[in-house]
Coordinates of C-alpha atoms in Angstrom, one line a residue:
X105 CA 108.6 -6.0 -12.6
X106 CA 104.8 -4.9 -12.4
X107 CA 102.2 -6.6 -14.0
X108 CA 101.2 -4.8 -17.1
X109 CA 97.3 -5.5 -15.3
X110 CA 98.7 -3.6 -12.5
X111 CA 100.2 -0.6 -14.2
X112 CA 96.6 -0.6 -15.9
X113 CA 94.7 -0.2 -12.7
X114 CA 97.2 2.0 -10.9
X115 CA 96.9 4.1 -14.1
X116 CA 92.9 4.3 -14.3
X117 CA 93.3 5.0 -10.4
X118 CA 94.9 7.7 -10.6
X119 CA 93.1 9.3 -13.2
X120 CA 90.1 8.8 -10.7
X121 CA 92.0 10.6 -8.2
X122 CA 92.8 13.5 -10.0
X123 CA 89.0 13.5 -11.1
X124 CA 89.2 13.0 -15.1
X125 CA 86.5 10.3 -14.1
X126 CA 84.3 11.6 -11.7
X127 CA 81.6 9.5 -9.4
X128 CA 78.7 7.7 -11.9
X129 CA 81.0 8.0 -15.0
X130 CA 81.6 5.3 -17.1
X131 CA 85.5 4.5 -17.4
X132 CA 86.6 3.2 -21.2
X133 CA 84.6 -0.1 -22.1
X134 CA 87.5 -3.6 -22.2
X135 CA 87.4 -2.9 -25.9
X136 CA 88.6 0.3 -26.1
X137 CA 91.1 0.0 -23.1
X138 CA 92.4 -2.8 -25.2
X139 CA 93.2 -0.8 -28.0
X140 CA 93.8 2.3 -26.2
X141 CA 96.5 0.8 -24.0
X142 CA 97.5 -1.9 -26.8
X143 CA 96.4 -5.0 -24.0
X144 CA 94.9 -8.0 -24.0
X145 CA 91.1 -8.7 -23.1
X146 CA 92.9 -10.9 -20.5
X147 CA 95.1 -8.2 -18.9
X148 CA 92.1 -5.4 -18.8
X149 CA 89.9 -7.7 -17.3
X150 CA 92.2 -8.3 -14.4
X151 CA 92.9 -4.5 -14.0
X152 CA 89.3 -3.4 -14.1
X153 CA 88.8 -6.6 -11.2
X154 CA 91.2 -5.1 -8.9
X155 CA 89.4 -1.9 -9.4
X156 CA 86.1 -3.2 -8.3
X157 CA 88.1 -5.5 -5.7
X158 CA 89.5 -1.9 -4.6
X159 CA 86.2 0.0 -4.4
X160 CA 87.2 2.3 -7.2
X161 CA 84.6 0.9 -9.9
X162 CA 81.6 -1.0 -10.1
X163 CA 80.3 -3.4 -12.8
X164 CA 76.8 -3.5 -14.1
X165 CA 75.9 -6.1 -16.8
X166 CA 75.8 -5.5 -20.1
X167 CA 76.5 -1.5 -19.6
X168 CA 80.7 -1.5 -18.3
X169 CA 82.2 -0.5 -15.5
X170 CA 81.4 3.0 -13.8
X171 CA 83.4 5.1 -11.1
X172 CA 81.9 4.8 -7.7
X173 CA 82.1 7.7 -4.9
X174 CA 85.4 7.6 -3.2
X175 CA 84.3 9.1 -0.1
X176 CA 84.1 6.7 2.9
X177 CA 80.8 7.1 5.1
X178 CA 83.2 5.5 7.9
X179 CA 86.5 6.9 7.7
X180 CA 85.9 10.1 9.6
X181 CA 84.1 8.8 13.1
X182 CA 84.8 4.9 12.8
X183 CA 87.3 3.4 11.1
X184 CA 90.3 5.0 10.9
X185 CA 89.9 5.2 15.1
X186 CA 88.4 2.1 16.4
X187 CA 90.9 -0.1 18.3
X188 CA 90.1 -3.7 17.3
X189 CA 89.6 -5.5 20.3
X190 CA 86.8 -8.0 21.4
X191 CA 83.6 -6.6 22.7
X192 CA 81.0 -8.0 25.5
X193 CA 78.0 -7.5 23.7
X194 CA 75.3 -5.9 25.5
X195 CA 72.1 -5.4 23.7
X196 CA 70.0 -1.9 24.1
X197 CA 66.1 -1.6 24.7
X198 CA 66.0 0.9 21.9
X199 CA 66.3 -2.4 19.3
X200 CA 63.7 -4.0 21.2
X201 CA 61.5 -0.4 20.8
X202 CA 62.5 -0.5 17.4
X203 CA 61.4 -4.0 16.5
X204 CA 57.9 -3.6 18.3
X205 CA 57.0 -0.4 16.5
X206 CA 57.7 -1.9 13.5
X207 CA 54.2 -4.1 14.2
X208 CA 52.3 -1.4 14.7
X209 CA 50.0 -0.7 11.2
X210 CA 49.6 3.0 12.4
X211 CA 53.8 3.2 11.7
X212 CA 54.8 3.9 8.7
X213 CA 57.7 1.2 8.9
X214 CA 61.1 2.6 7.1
X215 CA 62.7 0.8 10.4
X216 CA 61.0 -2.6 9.1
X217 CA 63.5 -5.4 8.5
X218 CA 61.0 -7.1 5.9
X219 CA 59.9 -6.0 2.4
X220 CA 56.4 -4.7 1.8
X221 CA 54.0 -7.6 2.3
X222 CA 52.1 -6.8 -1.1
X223 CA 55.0 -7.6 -2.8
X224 CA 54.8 -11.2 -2.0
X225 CA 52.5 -14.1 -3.7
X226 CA 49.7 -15.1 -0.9
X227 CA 47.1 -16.4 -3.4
X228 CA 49.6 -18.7 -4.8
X229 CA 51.4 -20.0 -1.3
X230 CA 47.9 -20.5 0.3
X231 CA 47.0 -22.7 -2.1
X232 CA 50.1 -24.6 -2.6
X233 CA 49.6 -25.2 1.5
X234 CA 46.4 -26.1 1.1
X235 CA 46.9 -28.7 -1.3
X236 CA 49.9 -30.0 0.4
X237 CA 48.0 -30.3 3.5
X238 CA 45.5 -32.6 1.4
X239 CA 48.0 -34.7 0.0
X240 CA 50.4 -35.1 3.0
X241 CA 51.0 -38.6 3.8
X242 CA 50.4 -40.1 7.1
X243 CA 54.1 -40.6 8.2
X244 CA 55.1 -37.3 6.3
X245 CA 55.6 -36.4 10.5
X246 CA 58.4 -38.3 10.6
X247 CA 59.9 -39.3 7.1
X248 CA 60.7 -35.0 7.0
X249 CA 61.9 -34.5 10.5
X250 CA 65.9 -32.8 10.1
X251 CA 67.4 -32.8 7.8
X252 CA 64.0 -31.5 6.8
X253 CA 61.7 -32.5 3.6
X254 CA 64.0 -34.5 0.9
X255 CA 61.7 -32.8 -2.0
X256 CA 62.5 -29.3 -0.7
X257 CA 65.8 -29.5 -0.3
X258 CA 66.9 -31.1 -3.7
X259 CA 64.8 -28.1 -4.9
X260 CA 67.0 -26.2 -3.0
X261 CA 70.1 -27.8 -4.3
X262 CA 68.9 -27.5 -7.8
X263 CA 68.9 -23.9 -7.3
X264 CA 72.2 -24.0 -6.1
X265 CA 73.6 -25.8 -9.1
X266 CA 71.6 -23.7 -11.7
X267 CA 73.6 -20.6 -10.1
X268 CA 76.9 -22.5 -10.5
X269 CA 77.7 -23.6 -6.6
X270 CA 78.0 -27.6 -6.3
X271 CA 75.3 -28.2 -3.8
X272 CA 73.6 -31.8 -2.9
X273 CA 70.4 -32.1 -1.2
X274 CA 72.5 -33.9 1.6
X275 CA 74.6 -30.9 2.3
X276 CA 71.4 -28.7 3.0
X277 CA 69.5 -28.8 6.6
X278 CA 65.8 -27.6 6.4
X279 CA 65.2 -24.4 9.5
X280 CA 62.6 -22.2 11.1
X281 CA 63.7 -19.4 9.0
X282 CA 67.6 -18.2 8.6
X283 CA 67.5 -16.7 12.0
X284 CA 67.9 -20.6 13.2
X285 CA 69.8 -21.5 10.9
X286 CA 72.3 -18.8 11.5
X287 CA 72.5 -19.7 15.4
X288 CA 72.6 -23.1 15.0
X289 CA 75.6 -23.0 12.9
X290 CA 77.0 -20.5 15.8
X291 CA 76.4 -23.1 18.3
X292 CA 78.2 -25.4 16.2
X293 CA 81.4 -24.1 16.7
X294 CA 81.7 -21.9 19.9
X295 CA 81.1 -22.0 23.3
X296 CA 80.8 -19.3 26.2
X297 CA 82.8 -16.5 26.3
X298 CA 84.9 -17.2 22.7
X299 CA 85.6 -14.6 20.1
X300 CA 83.8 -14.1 17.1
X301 CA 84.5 -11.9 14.2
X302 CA 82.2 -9.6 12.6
X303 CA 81.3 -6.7 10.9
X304 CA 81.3 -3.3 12.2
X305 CA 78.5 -2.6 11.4
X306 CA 76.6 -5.4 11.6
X307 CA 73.0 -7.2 11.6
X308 CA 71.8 -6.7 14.4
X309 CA 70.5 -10.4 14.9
X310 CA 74.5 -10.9 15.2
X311 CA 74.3 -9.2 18.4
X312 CA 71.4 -11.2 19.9
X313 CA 72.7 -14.2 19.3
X314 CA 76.2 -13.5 20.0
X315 CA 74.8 -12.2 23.6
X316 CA 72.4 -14.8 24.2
X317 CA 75.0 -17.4 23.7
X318 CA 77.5 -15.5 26.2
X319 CA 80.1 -14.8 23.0
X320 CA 82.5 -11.9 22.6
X321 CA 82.6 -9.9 19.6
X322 CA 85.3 -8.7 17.5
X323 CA 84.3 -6.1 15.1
X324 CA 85.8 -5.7 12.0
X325 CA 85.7 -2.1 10.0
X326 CA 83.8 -2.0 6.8
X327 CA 84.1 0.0 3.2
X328 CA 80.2 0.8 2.0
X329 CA 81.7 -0.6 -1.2
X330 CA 84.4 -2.8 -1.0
X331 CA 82.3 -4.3 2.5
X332 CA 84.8 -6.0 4.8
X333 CA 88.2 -4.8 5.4
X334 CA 90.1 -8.1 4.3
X335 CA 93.3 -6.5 5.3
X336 CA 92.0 -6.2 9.4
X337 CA 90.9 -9.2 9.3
X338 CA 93.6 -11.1 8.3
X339 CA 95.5 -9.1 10.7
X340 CA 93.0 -10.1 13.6
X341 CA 93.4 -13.9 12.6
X342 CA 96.9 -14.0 13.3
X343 CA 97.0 -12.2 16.4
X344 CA 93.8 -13.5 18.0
X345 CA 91.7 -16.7 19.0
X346 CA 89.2 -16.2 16.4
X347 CA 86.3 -19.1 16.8
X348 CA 84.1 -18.0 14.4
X349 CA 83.0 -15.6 12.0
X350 CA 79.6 -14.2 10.4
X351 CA 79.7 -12.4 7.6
X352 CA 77.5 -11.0 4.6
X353 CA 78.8 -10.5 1.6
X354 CA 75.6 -9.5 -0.5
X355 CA 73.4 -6.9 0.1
X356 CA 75.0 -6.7 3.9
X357 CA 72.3 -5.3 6.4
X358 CA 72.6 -1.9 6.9
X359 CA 74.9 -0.7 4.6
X360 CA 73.9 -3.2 1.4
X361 CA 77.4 -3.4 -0.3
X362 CA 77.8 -6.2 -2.1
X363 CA 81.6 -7.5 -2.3
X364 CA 83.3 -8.5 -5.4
X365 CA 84.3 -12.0 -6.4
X366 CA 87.6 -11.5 -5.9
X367 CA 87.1 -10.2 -2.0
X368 CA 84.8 -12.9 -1.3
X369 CA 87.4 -15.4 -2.5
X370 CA 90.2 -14.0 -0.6
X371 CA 87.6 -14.2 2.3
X372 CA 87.6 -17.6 1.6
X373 CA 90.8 -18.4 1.5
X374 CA 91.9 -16.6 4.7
X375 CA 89.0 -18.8 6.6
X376 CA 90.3 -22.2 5.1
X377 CA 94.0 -20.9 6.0
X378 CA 93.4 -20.2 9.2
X379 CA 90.8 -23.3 9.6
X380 CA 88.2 -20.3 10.9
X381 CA 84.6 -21.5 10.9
X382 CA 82.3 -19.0 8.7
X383 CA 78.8 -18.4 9.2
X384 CA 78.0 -17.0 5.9
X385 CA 74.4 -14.8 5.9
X386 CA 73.2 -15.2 2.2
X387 CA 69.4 -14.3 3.0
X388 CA 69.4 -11.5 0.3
X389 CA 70.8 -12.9 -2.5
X390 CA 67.8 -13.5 -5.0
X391 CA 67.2 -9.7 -4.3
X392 CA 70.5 -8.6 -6.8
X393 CA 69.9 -6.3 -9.5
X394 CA 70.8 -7.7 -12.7
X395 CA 69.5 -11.2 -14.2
X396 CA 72.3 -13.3 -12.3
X397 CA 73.9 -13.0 -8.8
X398 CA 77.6 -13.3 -8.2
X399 CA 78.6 -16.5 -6.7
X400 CA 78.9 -16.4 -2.5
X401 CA 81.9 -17.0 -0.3
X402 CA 81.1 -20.2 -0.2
X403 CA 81.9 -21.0 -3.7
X404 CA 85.5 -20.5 -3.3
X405 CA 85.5 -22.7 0.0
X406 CA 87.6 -25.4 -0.7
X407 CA 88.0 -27.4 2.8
X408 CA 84.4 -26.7 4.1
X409 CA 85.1 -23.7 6.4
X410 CA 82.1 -22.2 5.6
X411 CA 78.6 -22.4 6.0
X412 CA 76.1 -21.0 3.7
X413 CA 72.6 -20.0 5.3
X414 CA 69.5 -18.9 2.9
X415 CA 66.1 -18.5 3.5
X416 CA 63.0 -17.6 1.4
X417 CA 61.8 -14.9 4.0
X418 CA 62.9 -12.1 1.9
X419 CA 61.7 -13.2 -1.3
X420 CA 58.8 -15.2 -1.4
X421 CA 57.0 -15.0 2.3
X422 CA 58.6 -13.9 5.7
X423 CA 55.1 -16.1 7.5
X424 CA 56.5 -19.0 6.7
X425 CA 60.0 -18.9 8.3
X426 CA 61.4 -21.3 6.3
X427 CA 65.6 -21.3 6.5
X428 CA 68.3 -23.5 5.7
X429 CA 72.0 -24.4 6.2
X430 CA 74.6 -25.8 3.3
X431 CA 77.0 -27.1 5.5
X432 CA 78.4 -30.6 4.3
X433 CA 81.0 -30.8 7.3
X434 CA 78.8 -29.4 10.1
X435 CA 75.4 -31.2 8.7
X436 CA 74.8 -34.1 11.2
X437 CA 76.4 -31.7 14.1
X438 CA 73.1 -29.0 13.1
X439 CA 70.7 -31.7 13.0
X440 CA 72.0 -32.9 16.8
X441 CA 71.5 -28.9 17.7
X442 CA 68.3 -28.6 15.9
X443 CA 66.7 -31.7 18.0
X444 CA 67.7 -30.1 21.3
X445 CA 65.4 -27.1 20.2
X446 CA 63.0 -26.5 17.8
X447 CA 63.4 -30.3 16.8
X448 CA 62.3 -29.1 12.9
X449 CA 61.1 -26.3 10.8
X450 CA 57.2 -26.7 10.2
X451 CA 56.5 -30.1 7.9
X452 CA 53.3 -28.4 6.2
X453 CA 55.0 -25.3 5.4
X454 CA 57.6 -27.5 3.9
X455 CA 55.4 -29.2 1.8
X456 CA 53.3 -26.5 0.5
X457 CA 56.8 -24.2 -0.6
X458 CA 58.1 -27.9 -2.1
X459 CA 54.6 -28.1 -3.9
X460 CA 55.0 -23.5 -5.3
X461 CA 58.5 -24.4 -6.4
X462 CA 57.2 -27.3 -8.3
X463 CA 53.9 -25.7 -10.1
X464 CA 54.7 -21.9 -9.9
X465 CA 57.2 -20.6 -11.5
X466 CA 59.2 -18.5 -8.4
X467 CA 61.5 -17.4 -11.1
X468 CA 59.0 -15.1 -12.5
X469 CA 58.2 -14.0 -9.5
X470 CA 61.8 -13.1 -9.0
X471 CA 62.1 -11.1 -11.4
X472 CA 59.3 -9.0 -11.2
X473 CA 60.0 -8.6 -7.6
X474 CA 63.9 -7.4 -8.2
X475 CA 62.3 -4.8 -11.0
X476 CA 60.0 -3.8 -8.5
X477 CA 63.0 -3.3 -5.5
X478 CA 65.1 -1.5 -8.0
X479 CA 62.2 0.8 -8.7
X480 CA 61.4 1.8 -5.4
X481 CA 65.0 1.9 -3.9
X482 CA 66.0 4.6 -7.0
X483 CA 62.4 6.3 -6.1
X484 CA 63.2 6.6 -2.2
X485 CA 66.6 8.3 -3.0
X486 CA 65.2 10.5 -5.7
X487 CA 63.3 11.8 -2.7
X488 CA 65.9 11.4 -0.2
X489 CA 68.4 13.5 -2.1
X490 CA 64.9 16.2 -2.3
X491 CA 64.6 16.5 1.4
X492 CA 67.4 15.7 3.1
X493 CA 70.3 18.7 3.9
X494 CA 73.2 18.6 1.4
X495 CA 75.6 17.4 4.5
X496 CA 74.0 14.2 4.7
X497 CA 74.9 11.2 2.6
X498 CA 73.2 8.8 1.3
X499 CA 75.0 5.6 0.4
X500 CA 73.4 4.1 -3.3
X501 CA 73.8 0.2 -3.0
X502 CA 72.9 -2.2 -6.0
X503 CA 70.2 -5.0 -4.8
X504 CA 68.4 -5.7 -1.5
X505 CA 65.9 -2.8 0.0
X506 CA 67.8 -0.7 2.5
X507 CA 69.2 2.4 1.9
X508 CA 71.9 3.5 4.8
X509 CA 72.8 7.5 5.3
X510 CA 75.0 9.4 7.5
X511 CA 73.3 12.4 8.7
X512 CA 75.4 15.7 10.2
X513 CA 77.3 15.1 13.1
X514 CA 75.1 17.5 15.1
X515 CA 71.8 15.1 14.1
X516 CA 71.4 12.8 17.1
X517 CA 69.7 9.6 16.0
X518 CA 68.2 8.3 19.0
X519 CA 66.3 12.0 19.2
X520 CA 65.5 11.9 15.6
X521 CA 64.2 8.4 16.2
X522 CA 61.7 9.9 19.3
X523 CA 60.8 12.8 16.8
X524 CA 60.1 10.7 13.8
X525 CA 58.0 8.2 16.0
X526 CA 55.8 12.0 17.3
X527 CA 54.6 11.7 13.5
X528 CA 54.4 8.1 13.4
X529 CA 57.5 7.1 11.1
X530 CA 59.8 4.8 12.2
X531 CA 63.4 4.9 11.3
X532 CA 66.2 2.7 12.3
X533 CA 69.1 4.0 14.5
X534 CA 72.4 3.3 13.4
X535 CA 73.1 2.5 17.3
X536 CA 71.1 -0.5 16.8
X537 CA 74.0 -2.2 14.6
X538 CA 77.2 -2.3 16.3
X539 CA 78.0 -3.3 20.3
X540 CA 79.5 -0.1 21.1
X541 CA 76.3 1.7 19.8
X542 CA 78.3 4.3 17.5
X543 CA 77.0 5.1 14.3
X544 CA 75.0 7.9 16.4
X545 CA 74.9 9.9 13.5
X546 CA 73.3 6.8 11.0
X547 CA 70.2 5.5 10.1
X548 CA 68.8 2.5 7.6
X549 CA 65.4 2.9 5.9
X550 CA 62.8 0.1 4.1
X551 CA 62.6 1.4 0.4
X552 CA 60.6 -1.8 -0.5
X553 CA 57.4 0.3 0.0
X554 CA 55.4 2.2 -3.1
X555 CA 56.5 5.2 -2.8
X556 CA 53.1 6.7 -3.0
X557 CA 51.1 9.9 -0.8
X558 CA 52.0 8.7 2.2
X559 CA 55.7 7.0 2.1
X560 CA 56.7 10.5 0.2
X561 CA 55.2 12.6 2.9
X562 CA 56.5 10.6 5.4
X563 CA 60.1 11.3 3.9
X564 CA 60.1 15.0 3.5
X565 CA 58.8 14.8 7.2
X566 CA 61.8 13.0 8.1
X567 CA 63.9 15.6 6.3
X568 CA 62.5 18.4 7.4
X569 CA 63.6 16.9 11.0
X570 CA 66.7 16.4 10.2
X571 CA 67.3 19.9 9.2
X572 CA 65.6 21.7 12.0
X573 CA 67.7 19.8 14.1
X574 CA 71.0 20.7 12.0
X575 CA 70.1 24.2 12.0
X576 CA 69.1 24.1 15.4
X577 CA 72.6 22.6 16.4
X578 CA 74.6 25.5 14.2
X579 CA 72.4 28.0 16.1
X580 CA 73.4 27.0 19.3
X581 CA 77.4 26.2 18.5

């Protein structure tokens, strides 16, 4: 017999089907669906979770649960037609253009992988290095060599705890930003030409590091909501040799979904089932929207298969490239790794973001900065939806500071890139995120930026591209 939670949700689905709730609509609060349907709070609550588990509704705190679009930015190009099989990974010189225009002050930077500088507390950080650097011991040089300063990473691990995830300063490993970190835990458990899972698309630092260290990549198809197909990949576990796997499951770069607990935790369980190693790439997570983040992956690990990697880059200052890796397991085998290259993350940078998180309050600072994000992402898209042709679609994530769109088939990407750069914007290609450089018809923007004169000029330019080329392309065909 089916679950009266079940009947629930396949009821409230269908209804969303036949469009009696429509995309942005609120769906009846728990209370009234518990009188409505004569239910417990209990059962609801586990029908409105395998909605959001199912992509059908999201929750915002403190307002309910709301009907998200239904329409699949994938479906019609990737997923429903990519084979899953592994892939040599073979990175392009248009990344390598991408990342060294996004230097250049003369660019306006919606390719840019960071958030705006301005946003970020220099006063504060310079003098909490400076006085760091006063009071640094003599033997500081050695007593905070890996696993990295003892100070910084119980603040860490406080942090952790305060968010609900059991964390000990023990478990953490101090790295030159989350870049290291992430390869080191790679290192950890592969070696030439073994398969790794991940998602399609992807980060494109997966790809450099899965080609550097002479890996083969499996790709697995994603939802813009739901974010990894769970389905796929348990499929791919059992029929190939999986190594490893690197995943994001909050604010994912490009596409910033966000999965829902119970994804993440099936995620987990089908990595400690199969004994699958999991690189999990948290570096956005203090950028959600809302006053508290959902718990990772790695909360639901129960036989440490996974290992968490942070990094304050995003949120506090991406000059300091100060990373780390929660891996309880795999600890002693990173610190081994870590030796053979960088041999440890910089001691006075350390020390001086030990000594902000003790006498500033980085909280604060979080807060305003997520208020600040949220502003400018719903700003950018107010604009977007402006100047952009009504074929394109932009895809409205919650958190983080990247807004992905699919443009009209007939818009090539790599010539809108060569266009844009003519006027001196800089986008980034969808190409740029997957090994068989698809998403030709994609491209990821920087909303972190004020949109102010120049950023809101700069994006009807870019629109107005876009639709000379569409109309250009429907002239010709």
């Amino acid at each position: 017999m089916m679950k009266k939670s079940q009947i629930l949700a396949n009821t409230i689905k269908n209804q969303i089907e036949q469009n009696i709730w429509l995309s942005g609509e609120k769906i009846p609060s728990i209370r009234d669906a518990c009188k409505r349907y004569k239910l417990s709070i209990e059962t609801v609550l586990q029908a409105y979770q395998q909605l959001e588990d199912q992509g059908y509704v999201r929750s915002k705190p403190k307002s309910g649960y709301f009907v998200l679009p239904r329409r699949n930015v994938f479906t019609s190009e990737h997923t429903q037609q990519k084979a899953i099989k592994p892939y040599p990974v073979k990175i392009s010189d248009l990344l390598y253009d991408v990342l060294q225009r996004a230097k250049d002050p003369s660019i306006i930077p919606l390719s840019s992988a960071f958030p705006d500088p301005a946003l970020f507390p220099h006063q504060a950080l310079s003098r909490s290095l400076a006085n760091a650097s006063r009071q640094m011991p003599d033997n500081s040089m050695l007593t905070n060599l890996p696993p990295g300063s003892e100070t910084l990473r119980r603040q860490i691990a406080q942090r952790y705890q305060a968010g609900g995830l059991d964390v000990l300063p023990d478990d953490i490993v101090i790295t030159s930003g989350a870049m290291e970190a992430l390869n080191l835990c790679l290192q950890s458990c592969t070696e030439p030409g073994d398969l790794v899972a991940i998602e399609y698309p992807a980060f494109y630092g997966v790809l450099q590091t899965i080609e550097r260290l002479n890996l083969t990549a499996v790709e697995i198809p994603t939802d813009p909501t739901t974010g990894i197909d769970l389905d796929v990949l348990e499929s791919v576990f059992a029929s190939m040799d999986i190594k490893a796997c690197w995943f994001m499951t909050e604010s994912q770069n490009p596409v910033g979904y966000s999965m829902s607990d119970g994804n993440k935790q099936r995620l987990a369980e089908l990595v400690n089932q199969h004994k699958i190693p999991m690189i999990e790439d948290d570096v956005y997570r203090e950028l959600h929207v809302g006053n508290q983040s959902s718990l990772p992956a790695k909360a639901y690990d129960t036989s440490e298969q996974i290992m968490l990697c942070g990094s304050f880059s995003k949120s506090l200052s991406p000059g300091f490239r100060i990373g780390w890796v929660v891996a309880r397991k795999q600890a002693l085998k990173i610190q081994r790794l870590q030796h053979l290259s960088t041999l440890s993350s910089s001691i006075p940078i350390q020390l001086g973001l030990s000594h902000y998180l003790t006498f500033y309050s980085y909280d604060n600072h979080l807060k305003k900065l997520r208020k600040l994000l949220n502003e400018r992402k719903k700003a950018h898209i107010a604009l977007l939806e402006s100047s952009l042709p009504k074929s394109a679609l932009i895809h409205k994530s919650q958190g983080g500071y990247f807004i992905w769109i699919e443009l009209p088939h007939s818009v090539c990407v790599e010539k809108l890139y060569e266009l844009a750069l003519e006027q001196n914007i800089s986008v980034a290609p969808g190409i740029i995120f997957s090994s068989d450089k698809k998403f030709s018809h994609h491209i990821r923007l920087n909303c972190s930026y004020a949109c102010d004169d120049k950023i809101a000029e700069a994006i009807r330019m870019l629109g107005g591209l876009i639709q000379a080329m569409e109309l250009q392309a429907n002239s010709c065909s």
